[in-house]
CSV table of C-alpha atoms in Angstrom, one decimal:
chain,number,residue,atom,x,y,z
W,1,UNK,CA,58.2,24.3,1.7
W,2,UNK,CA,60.4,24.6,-1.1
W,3,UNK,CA,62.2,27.7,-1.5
W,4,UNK,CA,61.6,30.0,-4.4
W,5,UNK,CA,64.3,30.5,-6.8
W,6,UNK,CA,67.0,33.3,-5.9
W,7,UNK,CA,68.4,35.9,-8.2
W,8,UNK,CA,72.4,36.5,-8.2
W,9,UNK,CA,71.6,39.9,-6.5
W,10,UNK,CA,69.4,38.7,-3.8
W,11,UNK,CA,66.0,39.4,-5.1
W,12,UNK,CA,63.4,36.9,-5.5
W,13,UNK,CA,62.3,36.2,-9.2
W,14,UNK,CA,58.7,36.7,-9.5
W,15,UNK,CA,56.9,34.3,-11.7
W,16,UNK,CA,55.3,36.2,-15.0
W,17,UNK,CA,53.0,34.7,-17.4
W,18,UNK,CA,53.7,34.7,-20.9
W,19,UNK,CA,51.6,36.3,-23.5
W,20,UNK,CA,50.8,34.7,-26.6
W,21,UNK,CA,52.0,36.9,-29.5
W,22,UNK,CA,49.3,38.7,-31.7
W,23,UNK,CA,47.9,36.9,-34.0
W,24,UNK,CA,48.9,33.6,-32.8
W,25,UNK,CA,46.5,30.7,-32.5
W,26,UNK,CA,47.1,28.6,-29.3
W,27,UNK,CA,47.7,25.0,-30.5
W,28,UNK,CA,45.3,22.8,-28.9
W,29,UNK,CA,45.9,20.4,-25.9
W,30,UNK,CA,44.3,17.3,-27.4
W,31,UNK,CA,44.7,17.1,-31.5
W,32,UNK,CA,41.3,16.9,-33.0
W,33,UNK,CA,40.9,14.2,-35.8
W,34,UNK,CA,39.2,15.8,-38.6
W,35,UNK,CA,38.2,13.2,-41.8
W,36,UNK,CA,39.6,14.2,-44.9
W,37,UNK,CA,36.5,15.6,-47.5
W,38,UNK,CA,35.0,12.7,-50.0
W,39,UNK,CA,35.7,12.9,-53.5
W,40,UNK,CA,34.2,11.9,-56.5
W,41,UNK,CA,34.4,8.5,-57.4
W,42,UNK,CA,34.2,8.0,-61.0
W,43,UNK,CA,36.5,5.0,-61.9
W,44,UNK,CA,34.8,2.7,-59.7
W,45,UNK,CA,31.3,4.2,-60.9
W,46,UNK,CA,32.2,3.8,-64.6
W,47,UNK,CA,31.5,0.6,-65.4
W,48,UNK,CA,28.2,0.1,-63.2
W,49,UNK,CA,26.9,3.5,-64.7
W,50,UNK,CA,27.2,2.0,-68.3
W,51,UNK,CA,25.2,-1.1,-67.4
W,52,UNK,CA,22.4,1.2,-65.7
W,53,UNK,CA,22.2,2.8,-69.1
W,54,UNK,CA,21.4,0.2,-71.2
W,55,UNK,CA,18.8,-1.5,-67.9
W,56,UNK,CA,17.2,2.1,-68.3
W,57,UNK,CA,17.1,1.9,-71.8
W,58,UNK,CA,14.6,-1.1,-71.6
W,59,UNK,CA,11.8,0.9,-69.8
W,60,UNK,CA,11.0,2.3,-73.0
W,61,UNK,CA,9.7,-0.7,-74.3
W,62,UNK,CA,6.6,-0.7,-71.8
W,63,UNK,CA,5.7,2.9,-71.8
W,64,UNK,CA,5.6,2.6,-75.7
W,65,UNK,CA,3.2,-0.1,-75.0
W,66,UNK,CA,0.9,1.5,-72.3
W,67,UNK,CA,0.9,4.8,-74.3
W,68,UNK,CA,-0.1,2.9,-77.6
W,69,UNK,CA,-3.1,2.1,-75.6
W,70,UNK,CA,-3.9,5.0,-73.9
W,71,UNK,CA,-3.4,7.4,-76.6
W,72,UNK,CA,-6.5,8.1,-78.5
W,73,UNK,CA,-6.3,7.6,-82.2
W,74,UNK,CA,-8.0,10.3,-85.0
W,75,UNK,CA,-10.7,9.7,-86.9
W,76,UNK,CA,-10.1,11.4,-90.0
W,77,UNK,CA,-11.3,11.7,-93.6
W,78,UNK,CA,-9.3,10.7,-97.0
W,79,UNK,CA,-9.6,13.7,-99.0
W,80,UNK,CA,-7.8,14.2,-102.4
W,81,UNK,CA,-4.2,13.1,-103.1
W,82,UNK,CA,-4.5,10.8,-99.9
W,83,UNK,CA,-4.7,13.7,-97.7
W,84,UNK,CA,-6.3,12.9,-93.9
W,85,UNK,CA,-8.6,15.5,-92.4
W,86,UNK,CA,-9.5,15.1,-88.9
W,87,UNK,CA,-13.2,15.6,-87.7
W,88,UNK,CA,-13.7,18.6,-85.8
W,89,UNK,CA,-12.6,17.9,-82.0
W,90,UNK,CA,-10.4,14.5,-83.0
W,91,UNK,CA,-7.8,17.2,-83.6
W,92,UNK,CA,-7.2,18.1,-80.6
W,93,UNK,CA,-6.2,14.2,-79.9
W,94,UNK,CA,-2.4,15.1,-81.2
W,95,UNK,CA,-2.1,17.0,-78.3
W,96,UNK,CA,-3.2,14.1,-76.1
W,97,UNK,CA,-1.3,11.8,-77.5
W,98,UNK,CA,1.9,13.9,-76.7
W,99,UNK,CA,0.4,14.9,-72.7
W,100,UNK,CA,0.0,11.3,-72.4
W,101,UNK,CA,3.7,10.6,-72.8
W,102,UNK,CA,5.0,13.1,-70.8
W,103,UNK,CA,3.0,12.2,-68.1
W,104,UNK,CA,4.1,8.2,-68.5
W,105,UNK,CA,8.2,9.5,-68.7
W,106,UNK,CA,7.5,11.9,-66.0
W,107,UNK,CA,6.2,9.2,-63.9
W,108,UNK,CA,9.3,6.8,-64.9
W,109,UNK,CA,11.8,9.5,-64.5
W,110,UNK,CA,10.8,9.9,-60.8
W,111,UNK,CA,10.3,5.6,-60.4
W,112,UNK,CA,13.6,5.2,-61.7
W,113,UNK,CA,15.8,8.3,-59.5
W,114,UNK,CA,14.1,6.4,-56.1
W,115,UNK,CA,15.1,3.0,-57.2
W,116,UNK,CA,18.6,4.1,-58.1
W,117,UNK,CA,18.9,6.0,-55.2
W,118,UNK,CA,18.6,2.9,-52.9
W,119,UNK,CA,21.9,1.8,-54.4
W,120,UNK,CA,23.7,3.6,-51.5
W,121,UNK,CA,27.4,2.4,-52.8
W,122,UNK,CA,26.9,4.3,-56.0
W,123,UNK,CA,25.3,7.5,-55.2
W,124,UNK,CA,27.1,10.3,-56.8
W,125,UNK,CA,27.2,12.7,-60.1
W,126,UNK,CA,28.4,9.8,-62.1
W,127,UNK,CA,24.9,7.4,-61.3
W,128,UNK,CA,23.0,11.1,-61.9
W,129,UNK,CA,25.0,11.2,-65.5
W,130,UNK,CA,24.0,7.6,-65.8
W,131,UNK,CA,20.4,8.0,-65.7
W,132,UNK,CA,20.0,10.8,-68.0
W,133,UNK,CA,21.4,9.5,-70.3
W,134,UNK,CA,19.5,5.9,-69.9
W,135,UNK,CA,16.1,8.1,-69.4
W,136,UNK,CA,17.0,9.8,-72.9
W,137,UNK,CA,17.0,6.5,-74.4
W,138,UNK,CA,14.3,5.2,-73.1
W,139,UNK,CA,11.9,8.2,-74.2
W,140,UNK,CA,13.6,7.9,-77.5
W,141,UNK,CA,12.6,4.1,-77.7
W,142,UNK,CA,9.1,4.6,-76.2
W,143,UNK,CA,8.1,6.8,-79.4
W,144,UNK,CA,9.4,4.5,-81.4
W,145,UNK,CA,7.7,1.5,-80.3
W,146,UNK,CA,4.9,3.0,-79.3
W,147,UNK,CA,4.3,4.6,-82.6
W,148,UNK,CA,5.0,0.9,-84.1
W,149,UNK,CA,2.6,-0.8,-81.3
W,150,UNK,CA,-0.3,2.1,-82.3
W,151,UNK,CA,0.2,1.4,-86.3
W,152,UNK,CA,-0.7,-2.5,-85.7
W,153,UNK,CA,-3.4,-1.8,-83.4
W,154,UNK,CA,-4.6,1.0,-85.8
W,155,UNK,CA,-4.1,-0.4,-89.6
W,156,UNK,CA,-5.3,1.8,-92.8
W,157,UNK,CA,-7.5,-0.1,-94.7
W,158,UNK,CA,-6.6,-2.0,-98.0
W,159,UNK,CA,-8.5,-0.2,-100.6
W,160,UNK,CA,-9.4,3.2,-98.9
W,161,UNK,CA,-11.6,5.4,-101.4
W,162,UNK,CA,-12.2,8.8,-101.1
W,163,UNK,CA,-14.3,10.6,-98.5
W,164,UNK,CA,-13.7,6.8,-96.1
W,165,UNK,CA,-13.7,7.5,-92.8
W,166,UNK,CA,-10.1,6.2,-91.3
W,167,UNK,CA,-8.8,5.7,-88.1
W,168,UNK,CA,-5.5,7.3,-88.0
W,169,UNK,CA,-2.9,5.6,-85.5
W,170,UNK,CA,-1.9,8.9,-82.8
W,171,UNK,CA,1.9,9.6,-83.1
W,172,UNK,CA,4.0,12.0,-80.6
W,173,UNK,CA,4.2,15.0,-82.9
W,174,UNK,CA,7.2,16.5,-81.0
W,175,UNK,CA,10.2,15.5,-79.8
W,176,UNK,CA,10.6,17.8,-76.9
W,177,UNK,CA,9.1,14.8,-74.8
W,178,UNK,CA,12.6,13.2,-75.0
W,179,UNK,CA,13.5,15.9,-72.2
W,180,UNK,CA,10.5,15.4,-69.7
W,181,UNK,CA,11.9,11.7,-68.6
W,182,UNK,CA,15.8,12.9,-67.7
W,183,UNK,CA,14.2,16.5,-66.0
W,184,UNK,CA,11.7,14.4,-63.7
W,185,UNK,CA,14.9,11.9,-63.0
W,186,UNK,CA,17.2,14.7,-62.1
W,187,UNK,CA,14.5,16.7,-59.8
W,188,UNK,CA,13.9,13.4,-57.9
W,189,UNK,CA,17.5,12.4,-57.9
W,190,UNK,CA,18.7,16.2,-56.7
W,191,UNK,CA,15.7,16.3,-54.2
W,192,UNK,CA,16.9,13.2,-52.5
W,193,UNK,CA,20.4,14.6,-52.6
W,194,UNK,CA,19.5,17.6,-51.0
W,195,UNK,CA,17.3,16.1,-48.1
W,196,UNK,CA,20.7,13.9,-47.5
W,197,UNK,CA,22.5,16.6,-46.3
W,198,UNK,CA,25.9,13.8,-46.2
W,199,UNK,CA,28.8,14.9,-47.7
W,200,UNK,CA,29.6,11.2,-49.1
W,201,UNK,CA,25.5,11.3,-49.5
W,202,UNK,CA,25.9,8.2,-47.4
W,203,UNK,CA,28.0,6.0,-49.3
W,204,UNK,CA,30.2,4.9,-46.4
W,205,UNK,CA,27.5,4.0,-44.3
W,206,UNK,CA,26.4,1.2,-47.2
């Protein structure tokens, strides 16, 4: 058995443990390899993100259509100085007209946020960006077209005369429906986001 180590004057040292100083954190054993946070991407994103605006853009063009034949025109009569006056209850079908294409944006706004969010290499603020703006543009465009769609599918007569009954062609009387299409793509967009629960919201794993 090995002897223990001698003091000078005879004694025996005694082994003491040494206490960590206040405050300081022991340094672990094994070092522990911690990946460095994601950040943004927005250069890569930039260019994809422009195209998926204009793509976007083009779903205006069908729900101009559908709502041009959903939307239930006014029949109306032609009083003096070519003023229309709607029959009793075909008021009420300017408010239609405008529920009918918040419902068809709404409905786009939440197709579109699933199908972009599929694209697993893009996901991020900058594709979220993208498609508000492209849903913007696409509302904008679908009251357009759909209120040129409506006025060939509704013409006023040639020689109207006064007390004719006309069909008037419906028309969105508001433009706070450009709104309803970007909301309904950002809730869809954030829900999905949310349920990730990723830091990179999975854009590694793609």
């Amino acid at each position: 058995m090995a002897d223990s180590p001698v003091e000078p004057g005879g004694t025996r040292a005694a082994p003491e443990r040494i206490e960590a100083a206040a405050g300081a954190e022991a340094e672990p054993v094994v070092p522990q390899l911690v990946a460095p946070p994601p950040r943004v991407v927005v250069k890569a994103d930039l260019l994809p993100a422009v195209s998926l605006v204009s793509l976007i853009s083009l779903l205006g063009l069908p729900i101009g259509w559908v709502w041009s034949r959903l939307a239930p025109p006014q029949e109306s009569v032609l009083g003096l100085q070519g003023r229309l006056t709607p029959l009793l209850v075909e008021g009420y079908h300017g408010f239609d007209a405008i529920a009918i294409f918040a419902l068809l944006a709404f409905a786009a706004g939440l197709l579109t946020s699933s199908v972009l969010w599929l694209v697993r290499r893009r996901r991020g603020p900058v594709l979220l960006i993208a498609g508000a703006l492209g849903s913007v543009v696409a509302s904008w465009l679908g009251v357009q077209l759909g209120a040129s769609f409506a006025g060939g599918l509704y013409a006023m007569p040639a020689n109207p005369q006064l007390g004719d009954l006309i069909t008037v062609a419906p028309e969105v009387g508001t433009y706070w429906v450009l709104l309803v299409q970007p909301l309904a793509f950002a809730l869809g967009y954030g829900l999905a986001a949310s349920w990730n629960g990723l830091d990179d919201l999975g854009r590694r794993l793609g």
